PDB file of C-alpha atoms in Angstrom:
ATOM      1  CA  ALA A   1      -2.401  73.077  11.846  1.00  0.00           C
ATOM      2  CA  MET A   2       0.190  74.378  14.743  1.00  0.00           C
ATOM      3  CA  GLY A   3      -2.892  74.559  16.617  1.00  0.00           C
ATOM      4  CA  ILE A   4      -3.893  70.928  16.332  1.00  0.00           C
ATOM      5  CA  ALA A   5      -0.514  69.601  16.993  1.00  0.00           C
ATOM      6  CA  ILE A   6      -0.580  71.377  20.356  1.00  0.00           C
ATOM      7  CA  CYS A   7      -4.002  70.323  21.216  1.00  0.00           C
ATOM      8  CA  SER A   8      -3.266  66.941  20.603  1.00  0.00           C
ATOM      9  CA  PHE A   9      -0.299  67.333  22.594  1.00  0.00           C
ATOM     10  CA  PHE A  10      -1.472  68.587  25.664  1.00  0.00           C
ATOM     11  CA  PHE A  11      -4.434  66.127  25.356  1.00  0.00           C
ATOM     12  CA  GLY A  12      -2.634  63.276  24.687  1.00  0.00           C
ATOM     13  CA  THR A  13       0.075  63.454  27.291  1.00  0.00           C
ATOM     14  CA  PRO A  14      -1.788  61.918  30.301  1.00  0.00           C
ATOM     15  CA  ARG A  15      -1.934  58.898  28.195  1.00  0.00           C
ATOM     16  CA  TYR A  16       1.659  58.580  27.530  1.00  0.00           C
ATOM     17  CA  ARG A  17       3.473  55.587  29.340  1.00  0.00           C
ATOM     18  CA  HIS A  18       5.787  57.179  32.024  1.00  0.00           C
ATOM     19  CA  GLN A  19       9.211  55.146  32.521  1.00  0.00           C
ATOM     20  CA  LYS A  20      11.413  56.341  35.384  1.00  0.00           C
ATOM     21  CA  PRO A  21      14.957  56.649  34.273  1.00  0.00           C
ATOM     22  CA  SER A  22      16.989  52.862  35.380  1.00  0.00           C
ATOM     23  CA  GLY A  23      20.401  53.767  34.842  1.00  0.00           C
ATOM     24  CA  SER A  24      22.619  54.706  31.591  1.00  0.00           C
ATOM     25  CA  PRO A  25      22.425  52.760  28.313  1.00  0.00           C
ATOM     26  CA  LEU A  26      26.111  53.717  28.079  1.00  0.00           C
ATOM     27  CA  THR A  27      27.215  51.655  31.096  1.00  0.00           C
ATOM     28  CA  ARG A  28      25.246  48.551  29.669  1.00  0.00           C
ATOM     29  CA  VAL A  29      27.061  48.834  26.426  1.00  0.00           C
ATOM     30  CA  LEU A  30      30.235  49.310  27.830  1.00  0.00           C
ATOM     31  CA  GLN A  31      29.812  46.391  30.200  1.00  0.00           C
ATOM     32  CA  VAL A  32      29.223  43.707  27.223  1.00  0.00           C
ATOM     33  CA  LEU A  33      32.097  45.224  25.293  1.00  0.00           C
ATOM     34  CA  VAL A  34      34.464  44.602  28.234  1.00  0.00           C
ATOM     35  CA  ALA A  35      33.163  41.371  29.054  1.00  0.00           C
ATOM     36  CA  THR A  36      33.293  40.201  25.391  1.00  0.00           C
ATOM     37  CA  PHE A  37      36.978  41.338  25.498  1.00  0.00           C
ATOM     38  CA  ARG A  38      38.042  39.658  28.620  1.00  0.00           C
ATOM     39  CA  LYS A  39      36.764  36.487  27.498  1.00  0.00           C
ATOM     40  CA  TYR A  40      38.249  36.794  24.064  1.00  0.00           C
ATOM     41  CA  ARG A  41      39.764  33.111  24.306  1.00  0.00           C
ATOM     42  CA  ALA A  42      36.409  31.817  25.289  1.00  0.00           C
ATOM     43  CA  VAL A  43      34.169  29.528  23.225  1.00  0.00           C
ATOM     44  CA  VAL A  44      30.622  30.440  22.673  1.00  0.00           C
ATOM     45  CA  PRO A  45      28.387  26.938  23.206  1.00  0.00           C
ATOM     46  CA  VAL A  46      26.190  25.761  20.371  1.00  0.00           C
ATOM     47  CA  ASP A  47      23.310  25.878  22.568  1.00  0.00           C
ATOM     48  CA  SER A  48      22.293  29.166  23.407  1.00  0.00           C
ATOM     49  CA  SER A  49      20.243  28.321  26.441  1.00  0.00           C
ATOM     50  CA  LEU A  50      23.758  27.529  28.409  1.00  0.00           C
ATOM     51  CA  LEU A  51      24.446  31.224  28.093  1.00  0.00           C
ATOM     52  CA  TYR A  52      23.697  33.266  31.304  1.00  0.00           C
ATOM     53  CA  GLU A  53      20.265  34.942  31.590  1.00  0.00           C
ATOM     54  CA  THR A  54      18.679  35.840  35.065  1.00  0.00           C
ATOM     55  CA  GLN A  55      15.101  35.025  35.700  1.00  0.00           C
ATOM     56  CA  GLU A  56      13.763  38.784  36.063  1.00  0.00           C
ATOM     57  CA  CYS A  57      14.952  41.210  34.031  1.00  0.00           C
ATOM     58  CA  SER A  58      17.241  44.238  35.900  1.00  0.00           C
ATOM     59  CA  ILE A  59      15.454  46.851  34.630  1.00  0.00           C
ATOM     60  CA  GLN A  60      11.927  47.308  35.585  1.00  0.00           C
ATOM     61  CA  GLY A  61       8.967  47.367  32.951  1.00  0.00           C
ATOM     62  CA  SER A  62      11.558  45.900  30.547  1.00  0.00           C
ATOM     63  CA  ARG A  63      11.034  42.612  28.687  1.00  0.00           C
ATOM     64  CA  LYS A  64      13.728  40.127  28.325  1.00  0.00           C
ATOM     65  CA  LEU A  65      14.991  39.211  24.690  1.00  0.00           C
ATOM     66  CA  GLU A  66      15.796  36.143  23.024  1.00  0.00           C
ATOM     67  CA  HIS A  67      19.139  35.437  21.842  1.00  0.00           C
ATOM     68  CA  SER A  68      19.943  35.693  18.118  1.00  0.00           C
ATOM     69  CA  ASN A  69      22.356  34.237  15.810  1.00  0.00           C
ATOM     70  CA  GLU A  70      24.152  37.743  14.612  1.00  0.00           C
ATOM     71  CA  PHE A  71      27.563  38.768  15.969  1.00  0.00           C
ATOM     72  CA  LEU A  72      28.282  35.771  17.827  1.00  0.00           C
ATOM     73  CA  PHE A  73      31.097  36.727  18.761  1.00  0.00           C
ATOM     74  CA  LEU A  74      29.378  39.307  21.254  1.00  0.00           C
ATOM     75  CA  ASP A  75      27.988  35.894  23.168  1.00  0.00           C
ATOM     76  CA  LYS A  76      31.067  35.531  25.006  1.00  0.00           C
ATOM     77  CA  ALA A  77      30.113  38.343  27.313  1.00  0.00           C
ATOM     78  CA  ALA A  78      27.011  35.734  28.476  1.00  0.00           C
ATOM     79  CA  THR A  79      29.362  32.945  28.258  1.00  0.00           C
ATOM     80  CA  MET A  80      30.059  31.409  31.593  1.00  0.00           C
ATOM     81  CA  VAL A  81      33.697  30.290  32.449  1.00  0.00           C
ATOM     82  CA  ASP A  82      34.710  28.779  35.368  1.00  0.00           C
ATOM     83  CA  GLN A  83      35.412  31.911  37.269  1.00  0.00           C
ATOM     84  CA  ASN A  84      31.789  32.947  36.891  1.00  0.00           C
ATOM     85  CA  LYS A  85      30.359  29.796  38.216  1.00  0.00           C
ATOM     86  CA  ILE A  86      31.635  30.377  41.271  1.00  0.00           C
ATOM     87  CA  SER A  87      30.089  34.105  41.916  1.00  0.00           C
ATOM     88  CA  LEU A  88      26.955  33.425  40.476  1.00  0.00           C
ATOM     89  CA  GLU A  89      24.552  34.770  43.223  1.00  0.00           C
ATOM     90  CA  TYR A  90      26.048  38.030  42.618  1.00  0.00           C
ATOM     91  CA  PRO A  91      27.898  38.260  39.217  1.00  0.00           C
ATOM     92  CA  SER A  92      29.781  41.433  38.086  1.00  0.00           C
ATOM     93  CA  GLY A  93      27.941  42.965  35.125  1.00  0.00           C
ATOM     94  CA  TRP A  94      31.582  43.723  33.974  1.00  0.00           C
ATOM     95  CA  SER A  95      32.607  40.215  33.736  1.00  0.00           C
ATOM     96  CA  LEU A  96      29.220  38.339  32.876  1.00  0.00           C
ATOM     97  CA  CYS A  97      26.455  39.692  31.019  1.00  0.00           C
ATOM     98  CA  THR A  98      22.965  38.755  30.456  1.00  0.00           C
ATOM     99  CA  VAL A  99      21.565  37.165  26.808  1.00  0.00           C
ATOM    100  CA  THR A 100      19.329  40.392  27.246  1.00  0.00           C
ATOM    101  CA  GLN A 101      21.961  42.575  27.538  1.00  0.00           C
ATOM    102  CA  VAL A 102      24.112  41.120  24.672  1.00  0.00           C
ATOM    103  CA  GLU A 103      21.000  41.185  22.661  1.00  0.00           C
ATOM    104  CA  GLU A 104      20.367  45.098  23.373  1.00  0.00           C
ATOM    105  CA  VAL A 105      24.117  45.660  22.071  1.00  0.00           C
ATOM    106  CA  LYS A 106      23.406  43.768  18.742  1.00  0.00           C
ATOM    107  CA  MET A 107      20.543  46.071  18.313  1.00  0.00           C
ATOM    108  CA  LEU A 108      22.675  49.089  18.618  1.00  0.00           C
ATOM    109  CA  ILE A 109      24.929  47.789  16.267  1.00  0.00           C
TER     110      ILE A 109
END
């Protein structure tokens, strides 16, 4: 049984999908939590299309996640307030997060 496992491991290795590391996942989680805490008074819009999302994913090879209705308080991290609208070209990850980032944190919780 051990021999079969070792053989399948070595013959299957070329078929694995290899992805380069793209930053610390802990940083992304902390960014969402800090942005949520900073905007504790912000009102989350009822329409989820008003939450902040970029056209392309920040992590190469990954996909965007759709908005969910669980843990709505975390959506404050993706809520745009007046100070975020000014700097939409280069928003700080510590004050404005994408819906995808928020959904990743929701999955962890």
